[in-house]
PDB file of C-alpha atoms in Angstrom:
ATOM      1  CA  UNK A 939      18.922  12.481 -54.195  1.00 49.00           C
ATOM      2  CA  UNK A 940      20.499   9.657 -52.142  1.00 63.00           C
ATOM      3  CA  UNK A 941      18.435   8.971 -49.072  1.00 82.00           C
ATOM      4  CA  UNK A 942      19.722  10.270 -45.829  1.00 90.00           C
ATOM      5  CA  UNK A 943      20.964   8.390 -42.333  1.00 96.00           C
ATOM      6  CA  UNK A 944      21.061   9.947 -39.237  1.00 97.00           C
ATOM      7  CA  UNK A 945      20.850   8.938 -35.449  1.00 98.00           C
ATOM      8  CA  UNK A 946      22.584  10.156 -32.330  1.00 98.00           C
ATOM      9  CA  UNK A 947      20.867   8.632 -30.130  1.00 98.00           C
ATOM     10  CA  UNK A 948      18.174   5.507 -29.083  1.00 98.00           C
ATOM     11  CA  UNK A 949      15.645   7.473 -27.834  1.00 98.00           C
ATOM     12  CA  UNK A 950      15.540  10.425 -30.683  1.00 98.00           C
ATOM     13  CA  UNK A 951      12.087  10.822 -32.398  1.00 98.00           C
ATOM     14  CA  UNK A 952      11.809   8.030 -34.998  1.00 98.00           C
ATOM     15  CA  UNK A 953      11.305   9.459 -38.768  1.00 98.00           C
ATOM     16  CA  UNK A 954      12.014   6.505 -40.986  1.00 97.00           C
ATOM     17  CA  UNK A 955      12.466   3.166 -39.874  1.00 97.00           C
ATOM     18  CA  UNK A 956      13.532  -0.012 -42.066  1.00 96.00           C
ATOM     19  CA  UNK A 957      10.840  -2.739 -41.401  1.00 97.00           C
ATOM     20  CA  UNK A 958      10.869  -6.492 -43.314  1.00 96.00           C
ATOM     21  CA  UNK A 959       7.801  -8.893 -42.477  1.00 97.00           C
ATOM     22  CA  UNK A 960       8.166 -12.517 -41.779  1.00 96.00           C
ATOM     23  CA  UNK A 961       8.866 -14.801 -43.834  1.00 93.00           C
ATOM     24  CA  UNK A 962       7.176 -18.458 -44.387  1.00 92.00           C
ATOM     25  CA  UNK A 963      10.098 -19.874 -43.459  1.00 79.00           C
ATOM     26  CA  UNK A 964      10.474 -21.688 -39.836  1.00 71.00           C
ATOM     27  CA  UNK A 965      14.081 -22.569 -38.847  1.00 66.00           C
ATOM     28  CA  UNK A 966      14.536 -26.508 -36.794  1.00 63.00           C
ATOM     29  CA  UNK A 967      15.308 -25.273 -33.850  1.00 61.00           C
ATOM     30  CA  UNK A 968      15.611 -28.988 -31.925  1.00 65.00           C
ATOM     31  CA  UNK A 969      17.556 -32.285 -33.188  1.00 65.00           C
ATOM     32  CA  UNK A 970      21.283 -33.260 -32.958  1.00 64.00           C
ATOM     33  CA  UNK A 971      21.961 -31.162 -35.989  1.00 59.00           C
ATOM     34  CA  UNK A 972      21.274 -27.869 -34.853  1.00 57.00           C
ATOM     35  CA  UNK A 973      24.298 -25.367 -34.910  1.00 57.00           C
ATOM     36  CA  UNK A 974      26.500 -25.265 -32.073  1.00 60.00           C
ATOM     37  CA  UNK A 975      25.914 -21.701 -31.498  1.00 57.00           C
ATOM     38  CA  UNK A 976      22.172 -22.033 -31.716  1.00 57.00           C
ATOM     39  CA  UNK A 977      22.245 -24.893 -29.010  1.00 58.00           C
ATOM     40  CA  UNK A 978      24.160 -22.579 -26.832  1.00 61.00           C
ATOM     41  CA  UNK A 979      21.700 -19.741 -27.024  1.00 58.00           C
ATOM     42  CA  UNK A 980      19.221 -22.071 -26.414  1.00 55.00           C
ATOM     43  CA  UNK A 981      20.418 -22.104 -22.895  1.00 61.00           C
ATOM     44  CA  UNK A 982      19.587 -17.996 -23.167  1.00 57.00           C
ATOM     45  CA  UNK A 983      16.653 -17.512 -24.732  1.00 60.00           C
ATOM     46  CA  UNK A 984      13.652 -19.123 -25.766  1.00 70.00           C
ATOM     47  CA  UNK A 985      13.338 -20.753 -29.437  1.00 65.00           C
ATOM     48  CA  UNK A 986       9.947 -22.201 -30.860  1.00 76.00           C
ATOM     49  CA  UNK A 987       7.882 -22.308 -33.820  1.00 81.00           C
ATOM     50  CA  UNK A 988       6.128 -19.507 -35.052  1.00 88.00           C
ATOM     51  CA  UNK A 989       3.263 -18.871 -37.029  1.00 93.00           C
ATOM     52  CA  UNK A 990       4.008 -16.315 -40.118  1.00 93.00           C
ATOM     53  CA  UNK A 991       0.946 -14.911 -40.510  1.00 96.00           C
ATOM     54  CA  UNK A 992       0.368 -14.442 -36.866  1.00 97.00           C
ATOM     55  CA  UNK A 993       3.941 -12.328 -37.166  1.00 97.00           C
ATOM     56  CA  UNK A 994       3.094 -10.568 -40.292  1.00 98.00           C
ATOM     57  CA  UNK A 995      -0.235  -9.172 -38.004  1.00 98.00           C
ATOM     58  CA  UNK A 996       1.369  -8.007 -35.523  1.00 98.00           C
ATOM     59  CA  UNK A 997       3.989  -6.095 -37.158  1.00 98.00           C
ATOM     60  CA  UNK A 998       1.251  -4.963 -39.263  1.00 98.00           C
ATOM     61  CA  UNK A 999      -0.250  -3.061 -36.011  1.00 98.00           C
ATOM     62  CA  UNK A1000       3.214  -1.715 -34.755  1.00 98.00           C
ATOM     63  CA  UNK A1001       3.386   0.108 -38.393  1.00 98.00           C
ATOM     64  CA  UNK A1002      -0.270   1.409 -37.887  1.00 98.00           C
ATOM     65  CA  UNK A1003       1.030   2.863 -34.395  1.00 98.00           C
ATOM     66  CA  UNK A1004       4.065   4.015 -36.354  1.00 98.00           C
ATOM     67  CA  UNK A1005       2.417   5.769 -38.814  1.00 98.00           C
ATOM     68  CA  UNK A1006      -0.127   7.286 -36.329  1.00 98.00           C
ATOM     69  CA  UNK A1007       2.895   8.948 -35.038  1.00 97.00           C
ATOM     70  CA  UNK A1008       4.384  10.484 -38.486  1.00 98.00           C
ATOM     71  CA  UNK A1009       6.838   7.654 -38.770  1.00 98.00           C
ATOM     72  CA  UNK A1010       7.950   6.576 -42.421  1.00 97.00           C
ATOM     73  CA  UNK A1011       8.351   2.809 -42.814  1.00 97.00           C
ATOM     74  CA  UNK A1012      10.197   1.473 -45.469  1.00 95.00           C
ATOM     75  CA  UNK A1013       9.645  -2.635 -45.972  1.00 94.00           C
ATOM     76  CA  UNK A1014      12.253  -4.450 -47.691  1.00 94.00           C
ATOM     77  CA  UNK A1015      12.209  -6.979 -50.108  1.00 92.00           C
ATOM     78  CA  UNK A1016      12.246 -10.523 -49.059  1.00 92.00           C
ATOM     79  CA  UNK A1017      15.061 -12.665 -47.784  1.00 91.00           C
ATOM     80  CA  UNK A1018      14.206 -15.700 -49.436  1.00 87.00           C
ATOM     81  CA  UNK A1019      15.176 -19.059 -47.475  1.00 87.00           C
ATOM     82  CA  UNK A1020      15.422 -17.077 -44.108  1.00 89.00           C
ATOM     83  CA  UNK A1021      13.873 -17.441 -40.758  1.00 87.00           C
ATOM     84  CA  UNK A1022      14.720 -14.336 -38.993  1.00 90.00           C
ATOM     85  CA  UNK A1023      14.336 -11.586 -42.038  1.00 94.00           C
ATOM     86  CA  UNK A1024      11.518 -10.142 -39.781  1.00 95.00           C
ATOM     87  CA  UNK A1025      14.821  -9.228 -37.535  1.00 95.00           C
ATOM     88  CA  UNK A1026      16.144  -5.793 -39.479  1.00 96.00           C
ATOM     89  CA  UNK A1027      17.828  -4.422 -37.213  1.00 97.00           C
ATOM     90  CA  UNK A1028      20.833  -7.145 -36.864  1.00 95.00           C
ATOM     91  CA  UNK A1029      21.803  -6.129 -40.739  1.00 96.00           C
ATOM     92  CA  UNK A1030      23.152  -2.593 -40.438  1.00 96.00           C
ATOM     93  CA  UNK A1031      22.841   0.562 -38.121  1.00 98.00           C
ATOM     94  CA  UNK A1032      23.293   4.026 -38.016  1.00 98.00           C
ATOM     95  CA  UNK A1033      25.638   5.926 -36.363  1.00 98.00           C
ATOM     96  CA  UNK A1034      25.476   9.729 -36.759  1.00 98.00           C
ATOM     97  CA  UNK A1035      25.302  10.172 -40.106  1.00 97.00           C
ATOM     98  CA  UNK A1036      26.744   6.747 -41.514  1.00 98.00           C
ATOM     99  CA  UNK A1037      24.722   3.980 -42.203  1.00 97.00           C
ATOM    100  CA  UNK A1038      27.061   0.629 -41.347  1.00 97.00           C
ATOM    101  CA  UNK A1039      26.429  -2.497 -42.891  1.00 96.00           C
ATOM    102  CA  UNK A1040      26.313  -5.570 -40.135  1.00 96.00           C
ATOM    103  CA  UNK A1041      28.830  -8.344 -41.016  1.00 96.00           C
ATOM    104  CA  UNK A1042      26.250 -11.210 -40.149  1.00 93.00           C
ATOM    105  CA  UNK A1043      27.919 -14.522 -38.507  1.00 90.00           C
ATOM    106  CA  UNK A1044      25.171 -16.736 -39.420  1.00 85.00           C
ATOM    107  CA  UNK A1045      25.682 -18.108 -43.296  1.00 85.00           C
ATOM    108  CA  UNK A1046      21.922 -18.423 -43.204  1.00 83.00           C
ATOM    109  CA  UNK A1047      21.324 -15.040 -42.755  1.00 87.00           C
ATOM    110  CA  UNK A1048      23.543 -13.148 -45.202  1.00 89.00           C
ATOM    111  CA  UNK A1049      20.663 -12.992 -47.807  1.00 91.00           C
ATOM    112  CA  UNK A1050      18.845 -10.891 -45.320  1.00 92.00           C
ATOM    113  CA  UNK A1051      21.690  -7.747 -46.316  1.00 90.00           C
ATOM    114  CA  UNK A1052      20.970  -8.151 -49.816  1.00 85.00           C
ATOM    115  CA  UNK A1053      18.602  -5.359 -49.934  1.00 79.00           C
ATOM    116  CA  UNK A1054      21.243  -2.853 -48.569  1.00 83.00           C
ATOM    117  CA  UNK A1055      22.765  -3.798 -51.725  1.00 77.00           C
ATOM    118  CA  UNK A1056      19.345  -2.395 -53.411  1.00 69.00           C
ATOM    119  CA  UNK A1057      20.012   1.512 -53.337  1.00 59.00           C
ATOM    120  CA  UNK A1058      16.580   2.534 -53.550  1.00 63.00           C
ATOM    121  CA  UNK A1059      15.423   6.243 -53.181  1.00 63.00           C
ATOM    122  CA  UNK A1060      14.696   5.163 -49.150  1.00 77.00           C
ATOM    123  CA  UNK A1061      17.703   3.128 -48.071  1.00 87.00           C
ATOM    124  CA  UNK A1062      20.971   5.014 -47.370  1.00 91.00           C
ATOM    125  CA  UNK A1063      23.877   3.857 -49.127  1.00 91.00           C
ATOM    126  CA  UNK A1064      25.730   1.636 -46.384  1.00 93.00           C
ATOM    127  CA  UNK A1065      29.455   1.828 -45.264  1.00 95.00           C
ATOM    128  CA  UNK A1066      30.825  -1.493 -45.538  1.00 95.00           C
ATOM    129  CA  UNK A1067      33.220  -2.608 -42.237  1.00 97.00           C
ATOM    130  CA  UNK A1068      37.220  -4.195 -43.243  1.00 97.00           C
ATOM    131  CA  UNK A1069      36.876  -7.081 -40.733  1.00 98.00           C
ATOM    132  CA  UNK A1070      35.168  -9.360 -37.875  1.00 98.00           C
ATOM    133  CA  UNK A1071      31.496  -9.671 -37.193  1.00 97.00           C
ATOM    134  CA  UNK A1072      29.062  -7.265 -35.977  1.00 98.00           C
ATOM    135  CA  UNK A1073      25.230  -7.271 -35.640  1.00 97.00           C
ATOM    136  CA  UNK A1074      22.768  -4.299 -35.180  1.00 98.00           C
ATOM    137  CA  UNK A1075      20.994  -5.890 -31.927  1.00 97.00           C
ATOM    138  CA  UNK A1076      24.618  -5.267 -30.323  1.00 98.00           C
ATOM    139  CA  UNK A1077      24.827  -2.048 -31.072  1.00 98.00           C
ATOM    140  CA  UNK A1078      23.665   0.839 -29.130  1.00 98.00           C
ATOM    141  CA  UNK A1079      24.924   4.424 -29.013  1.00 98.00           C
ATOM    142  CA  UNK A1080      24.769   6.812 -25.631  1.00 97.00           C
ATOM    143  CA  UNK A1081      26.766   9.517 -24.698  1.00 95.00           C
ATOM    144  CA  UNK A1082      29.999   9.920 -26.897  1.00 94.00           C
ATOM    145  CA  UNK A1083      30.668   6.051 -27.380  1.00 98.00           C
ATOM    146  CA  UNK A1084      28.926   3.281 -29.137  1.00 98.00           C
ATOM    147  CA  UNK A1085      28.464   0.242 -27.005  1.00 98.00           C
ATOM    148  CA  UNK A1086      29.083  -2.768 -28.305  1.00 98.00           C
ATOM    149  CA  UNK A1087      28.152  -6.216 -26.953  1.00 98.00           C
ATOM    150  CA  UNK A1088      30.094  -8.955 -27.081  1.00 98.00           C
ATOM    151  CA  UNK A1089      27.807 -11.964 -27.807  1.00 95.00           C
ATOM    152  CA  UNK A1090      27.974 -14.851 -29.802  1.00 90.00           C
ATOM    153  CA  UNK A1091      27.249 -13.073 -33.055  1.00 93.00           C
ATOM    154  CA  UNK A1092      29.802 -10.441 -32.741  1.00 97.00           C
ATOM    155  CA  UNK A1093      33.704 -10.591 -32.377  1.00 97.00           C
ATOM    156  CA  UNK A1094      36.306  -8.282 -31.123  1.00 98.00           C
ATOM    157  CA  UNK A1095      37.601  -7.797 -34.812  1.00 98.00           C
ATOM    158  CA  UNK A1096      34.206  -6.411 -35.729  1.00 98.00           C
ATOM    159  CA  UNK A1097      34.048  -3.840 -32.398  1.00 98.00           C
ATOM    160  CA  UNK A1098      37.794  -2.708 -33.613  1.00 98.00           C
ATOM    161  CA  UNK A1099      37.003  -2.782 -37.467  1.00 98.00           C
ATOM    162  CA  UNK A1100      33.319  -0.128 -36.583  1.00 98.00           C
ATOM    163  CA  UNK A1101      36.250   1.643 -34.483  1.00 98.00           C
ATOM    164  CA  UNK A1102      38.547   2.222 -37.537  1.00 98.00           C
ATOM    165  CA  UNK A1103      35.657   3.023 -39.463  1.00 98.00           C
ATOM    166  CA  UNK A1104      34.367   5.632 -37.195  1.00 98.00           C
ATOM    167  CA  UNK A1105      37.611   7.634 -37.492  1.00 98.00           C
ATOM    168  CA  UNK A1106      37.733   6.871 -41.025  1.00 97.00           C
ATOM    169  CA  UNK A1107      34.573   8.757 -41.157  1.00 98.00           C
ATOM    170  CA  UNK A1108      35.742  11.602 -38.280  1.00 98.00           C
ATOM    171  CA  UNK A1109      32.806  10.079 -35.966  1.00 98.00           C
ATOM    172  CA  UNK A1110      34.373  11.032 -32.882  1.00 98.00           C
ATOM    173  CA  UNK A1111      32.715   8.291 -30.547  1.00 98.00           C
ATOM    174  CA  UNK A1112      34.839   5.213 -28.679  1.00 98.00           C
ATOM    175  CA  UNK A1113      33.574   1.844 -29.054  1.00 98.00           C
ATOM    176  CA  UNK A1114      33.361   0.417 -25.960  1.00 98.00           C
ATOM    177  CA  UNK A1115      32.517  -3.836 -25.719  1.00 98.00           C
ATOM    178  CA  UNK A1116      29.764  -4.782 -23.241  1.00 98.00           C
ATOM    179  CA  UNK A1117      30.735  -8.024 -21.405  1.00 98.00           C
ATOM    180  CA  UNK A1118      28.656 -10.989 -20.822  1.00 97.00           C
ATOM    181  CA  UNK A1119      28.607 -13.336 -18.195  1.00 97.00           C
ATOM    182  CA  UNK A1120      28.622 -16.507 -20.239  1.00 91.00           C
ATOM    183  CA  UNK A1121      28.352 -18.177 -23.120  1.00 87.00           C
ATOM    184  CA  UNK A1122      24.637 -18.292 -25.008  1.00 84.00           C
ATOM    185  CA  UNK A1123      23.882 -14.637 -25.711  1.00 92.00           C
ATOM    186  CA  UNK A1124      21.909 -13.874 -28.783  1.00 89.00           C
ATOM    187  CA  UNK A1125      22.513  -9.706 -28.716  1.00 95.00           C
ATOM    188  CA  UNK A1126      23.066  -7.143 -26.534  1.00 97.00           C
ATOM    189  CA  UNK A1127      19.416  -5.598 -26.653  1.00 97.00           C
ATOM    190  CA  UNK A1128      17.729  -8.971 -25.614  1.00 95.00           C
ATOM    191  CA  UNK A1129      19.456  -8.296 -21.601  1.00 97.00           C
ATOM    192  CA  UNK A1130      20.183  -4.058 -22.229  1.00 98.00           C
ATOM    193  CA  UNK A1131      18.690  -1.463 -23.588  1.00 98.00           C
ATOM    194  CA  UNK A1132      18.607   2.337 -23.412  1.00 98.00           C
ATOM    195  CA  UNK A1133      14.937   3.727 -23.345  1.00 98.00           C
ATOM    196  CA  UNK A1134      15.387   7.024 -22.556  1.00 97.00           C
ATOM    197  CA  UNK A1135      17.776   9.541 -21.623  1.00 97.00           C
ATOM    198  CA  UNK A1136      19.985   8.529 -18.797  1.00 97.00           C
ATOM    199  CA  UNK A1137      17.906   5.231 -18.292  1.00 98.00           C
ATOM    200  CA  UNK A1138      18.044   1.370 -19.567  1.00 98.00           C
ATOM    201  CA  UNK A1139      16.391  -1.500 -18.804  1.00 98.00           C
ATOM    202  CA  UNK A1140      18.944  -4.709 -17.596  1.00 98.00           C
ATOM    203  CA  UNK A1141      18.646  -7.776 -17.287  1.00 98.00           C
ATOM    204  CA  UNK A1142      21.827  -8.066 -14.258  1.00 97.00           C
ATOM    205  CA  UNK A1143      22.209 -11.917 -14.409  1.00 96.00           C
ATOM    206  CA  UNK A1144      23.807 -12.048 -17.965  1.00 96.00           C
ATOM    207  CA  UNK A1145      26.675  -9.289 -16.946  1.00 98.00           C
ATOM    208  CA  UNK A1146      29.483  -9.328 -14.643  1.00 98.00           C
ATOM    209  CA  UNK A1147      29.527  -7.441 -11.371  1.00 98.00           C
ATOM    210  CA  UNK A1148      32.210  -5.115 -12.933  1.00 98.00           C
ATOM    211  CA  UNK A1149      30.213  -4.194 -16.439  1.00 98.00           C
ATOM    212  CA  UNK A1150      26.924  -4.120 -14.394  1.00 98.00           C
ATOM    213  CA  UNK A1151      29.040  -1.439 -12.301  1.00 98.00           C
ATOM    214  CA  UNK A1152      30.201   0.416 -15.140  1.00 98.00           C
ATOM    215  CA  UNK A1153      26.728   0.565 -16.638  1.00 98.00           C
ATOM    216  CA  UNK A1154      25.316   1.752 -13.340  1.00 98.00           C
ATOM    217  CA  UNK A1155      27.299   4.480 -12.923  1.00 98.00           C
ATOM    218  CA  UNK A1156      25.894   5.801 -16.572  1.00 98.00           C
ATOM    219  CA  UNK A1157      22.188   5.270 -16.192  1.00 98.00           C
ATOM    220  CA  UNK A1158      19.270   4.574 -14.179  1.00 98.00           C
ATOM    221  CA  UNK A1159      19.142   0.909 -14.575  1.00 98.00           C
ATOM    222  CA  UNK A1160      15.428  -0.574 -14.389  1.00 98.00           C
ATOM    223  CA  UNK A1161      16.088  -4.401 -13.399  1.00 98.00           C
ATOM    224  CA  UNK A1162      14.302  -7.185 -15.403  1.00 97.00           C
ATOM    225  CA  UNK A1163      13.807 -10.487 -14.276  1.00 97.00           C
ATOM    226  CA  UNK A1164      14.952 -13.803 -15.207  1.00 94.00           C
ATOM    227  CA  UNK A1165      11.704 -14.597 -16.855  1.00 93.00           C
ATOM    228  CA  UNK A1166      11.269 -10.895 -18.228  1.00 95.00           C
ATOM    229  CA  UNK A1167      14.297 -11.717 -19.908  1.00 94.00           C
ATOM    230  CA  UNK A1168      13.133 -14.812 -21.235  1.00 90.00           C
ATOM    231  CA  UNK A1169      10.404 -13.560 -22.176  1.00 92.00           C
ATOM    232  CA  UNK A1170      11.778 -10.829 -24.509  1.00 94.00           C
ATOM    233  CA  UNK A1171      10.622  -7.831 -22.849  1.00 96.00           C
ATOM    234  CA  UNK A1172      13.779  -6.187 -22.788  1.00 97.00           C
ATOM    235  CA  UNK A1173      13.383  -5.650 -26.278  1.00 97.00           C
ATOM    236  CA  UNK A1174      10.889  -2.724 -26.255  1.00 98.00           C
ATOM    237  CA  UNK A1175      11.445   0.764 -28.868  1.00 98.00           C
ATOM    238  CA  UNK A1176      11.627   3.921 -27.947  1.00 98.00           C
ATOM    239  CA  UNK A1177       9.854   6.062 -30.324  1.00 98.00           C
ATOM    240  CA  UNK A1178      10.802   9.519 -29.197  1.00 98.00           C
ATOM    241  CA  UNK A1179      12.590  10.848 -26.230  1.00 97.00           C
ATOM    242  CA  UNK A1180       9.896  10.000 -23.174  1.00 97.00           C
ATOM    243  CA  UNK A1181       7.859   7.647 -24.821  1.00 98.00           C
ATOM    244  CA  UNK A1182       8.018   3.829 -25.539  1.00 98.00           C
ATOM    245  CA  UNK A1183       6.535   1.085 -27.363  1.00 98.00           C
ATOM    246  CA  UNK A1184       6.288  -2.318 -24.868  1.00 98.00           C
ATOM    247  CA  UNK A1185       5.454  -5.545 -25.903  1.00 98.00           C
ATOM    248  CA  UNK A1186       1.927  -6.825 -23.908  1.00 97.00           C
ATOM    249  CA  UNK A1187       2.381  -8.597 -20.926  1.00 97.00           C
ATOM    250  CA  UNK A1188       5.253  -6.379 -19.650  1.00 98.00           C
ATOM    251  CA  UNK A1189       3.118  -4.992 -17.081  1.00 98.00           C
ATOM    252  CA  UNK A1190       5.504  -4.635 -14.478  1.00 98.00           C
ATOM    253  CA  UNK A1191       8.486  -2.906 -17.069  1.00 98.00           C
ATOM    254  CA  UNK A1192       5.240  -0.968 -18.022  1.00 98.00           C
ATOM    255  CA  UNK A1193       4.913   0.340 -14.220  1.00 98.00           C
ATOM    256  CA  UNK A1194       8.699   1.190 -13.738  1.00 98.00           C
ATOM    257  CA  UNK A1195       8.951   3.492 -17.130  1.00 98.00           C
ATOM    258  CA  UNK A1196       5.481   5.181 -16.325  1.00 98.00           C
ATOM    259  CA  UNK A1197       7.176   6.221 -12.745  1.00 98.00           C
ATOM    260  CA  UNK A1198       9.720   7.887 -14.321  1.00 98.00           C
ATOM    261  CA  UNK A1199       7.491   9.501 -16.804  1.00 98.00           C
ATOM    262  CA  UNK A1200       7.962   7.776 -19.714  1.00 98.00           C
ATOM    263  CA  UNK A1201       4.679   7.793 -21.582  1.00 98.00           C
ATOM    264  CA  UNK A1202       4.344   3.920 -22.622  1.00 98.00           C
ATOM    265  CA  UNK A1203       2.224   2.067 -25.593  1.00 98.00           C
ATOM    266  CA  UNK A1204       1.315  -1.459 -25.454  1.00 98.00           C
ATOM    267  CA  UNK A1205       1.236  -3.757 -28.739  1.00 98.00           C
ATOM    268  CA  UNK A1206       1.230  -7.062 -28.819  1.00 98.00           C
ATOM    269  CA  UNK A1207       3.841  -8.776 -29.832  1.00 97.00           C
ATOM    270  CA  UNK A1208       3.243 -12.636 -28.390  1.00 96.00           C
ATOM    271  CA  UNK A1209       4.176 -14.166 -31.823  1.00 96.00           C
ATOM    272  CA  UNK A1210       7.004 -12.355 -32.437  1.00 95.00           C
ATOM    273  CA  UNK A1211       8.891 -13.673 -29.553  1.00 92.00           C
ATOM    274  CA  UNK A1212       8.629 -17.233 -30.055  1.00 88.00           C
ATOM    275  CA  UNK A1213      12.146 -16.273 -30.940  1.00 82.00           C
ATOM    276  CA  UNK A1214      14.313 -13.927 -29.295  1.00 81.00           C
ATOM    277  CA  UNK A1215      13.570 -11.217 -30.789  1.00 91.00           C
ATOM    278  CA  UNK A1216      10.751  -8.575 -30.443  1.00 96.00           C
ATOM    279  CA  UNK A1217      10.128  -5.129 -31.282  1.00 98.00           C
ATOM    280  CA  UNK A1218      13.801  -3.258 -31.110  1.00 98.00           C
ATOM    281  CA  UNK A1219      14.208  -6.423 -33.439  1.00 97.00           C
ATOM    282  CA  UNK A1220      12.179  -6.111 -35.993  1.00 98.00           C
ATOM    283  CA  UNK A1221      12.994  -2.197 -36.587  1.00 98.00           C
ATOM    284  CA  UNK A1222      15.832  -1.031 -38.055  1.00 98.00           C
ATOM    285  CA  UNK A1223      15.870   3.158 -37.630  1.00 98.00           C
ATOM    286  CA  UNK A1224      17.445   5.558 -40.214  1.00 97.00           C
ATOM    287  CA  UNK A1225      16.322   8.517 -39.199  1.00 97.00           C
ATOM    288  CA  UNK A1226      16.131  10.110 -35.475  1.00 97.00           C
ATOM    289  CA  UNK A1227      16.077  13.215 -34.206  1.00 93.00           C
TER     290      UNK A1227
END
């Protein structure tokens, strides 16, 4: 029996996640060769060299908390040649009950979607989008919609082609883009994310008044500071509705969530974020409810 795909929501109890560790790779990151893209998000986020092994550890303790909670983790195969494989989520996402295959806009990550192309007995058979680029860590569903954010790695072609393919598929949710305020942004959940029902953490400085207006009049927005942002800490998973995985160090993010009683557990995840990335990243769910 194919495997199944289902998610409503970002805050549903987790079931089965997608999970990939790191790979030996390290990307160059500095030089007068680096991609102009890249160099722009270096101005957003903060890129350095990691250490593999240290990565591979600490993923290896966010499984053990997954699994303490019932969660099923399914690693994929490696990517060979790339960086960012530990990065799942950017290479498909699940909306409802389709699972939608990212159209990457790196080259140099495109062998990290190979293994959707592996229909093993865990991963869902993916829908494949007509046009444009679109990556999971811009994607986030709430109430009715999908929001989609507009950064570097996806295009308006690829919000209108997941629209298409929605009502293709009688999904009956509007895509609606998520503005930035300049140039640089890696994804959407580095600077937004939803956490729980009716609440996100934002990071306000990389959105315009008017989409910072829009989003406040959906959610309880907890604010996140330049450095938070830097930092990664935006980036945290919920793992069912009123409780969330945090990286260390977010003390403060930690503080806010636990006032609104949101039950909160602390991994660390200091490695991992030597890129921008951290632990929304490095999951990919494809089951929630």
């Amino acid at each position: 029996m194919p495997a199944t795909a289902n998610a409503a929501t970002e805050y549903g109890t987790l079931r089965r996640v997608a999970m990939r560790y790191a790979s030996d790779v390290n990307r160059a990151v500095d030089g007068p060769d680096i991609h102009p893209v890249l160099a722009r998000q270096k101005a957003t986020s903060t890129w350095a060299a990691y250490s593999p092994a240290k990565v591979r550890a600490q993923q290896d303790a966010l499984i053990r908390v997954l699994h303490e909670r019932g969660t099923e983790v399914v690693l994929l195969p490696d990517a060979p040649g790339c960086s960012t494989q530990h990065y799942p989520r950017d290479i498909g996402f699940v909306v409802d009950d389709v699972f939608f295959a990212a159209r990457l806009n790196s080259p140099h990550r495109i062998p990290e979607a190979d293994a959707l192309t592996d229909h093993t007995a865990a991963m869902p058979t993916p829908t494949q989008l007509a046009a444009g680029t679109i990556e999971g860590g811009d994607v986030m569903l709430h109430d009715g919609c999908v929001l989609v954010g507009m950064s570097e790695e996806t295009s308006p072609d690829g919000a209108d082609a997941l629209q298409a393919a929605l009502a293709q598929h009688r999904i009956d949710r509007e895509v609606i883009p998520i503005r930035f305020a300049r140039a640089g942004i890696v994804h959407l959940d580095d600077h937004f994310n939803i956490v729980a029902p009716g609440t996100a953490l934002i990071h306000r400085g990389a959105f315009p008044p008017a989409q910072v207006n829009w989003l406040d009049k959906r959610f309880d927005l907890i604010d996140v500071t330049d450095d938070e942002a830097l930092a990664v800490q935006v980036n945290v998973l919920a793992v069912a509705p009123g409780v969330v995985v945090v990286a260390q160090g977010s003390d403060r993010i930690a503080g806010e969530l636990s006032t609104r009683g949101i039950a909160v557990i602390s991994v660390d995840y200091s490695e991992v974020t030597h890129i921008p990335g951290s632990l929304r990243c490095t999951t990919l769910p494809l089951i929630r409810n």
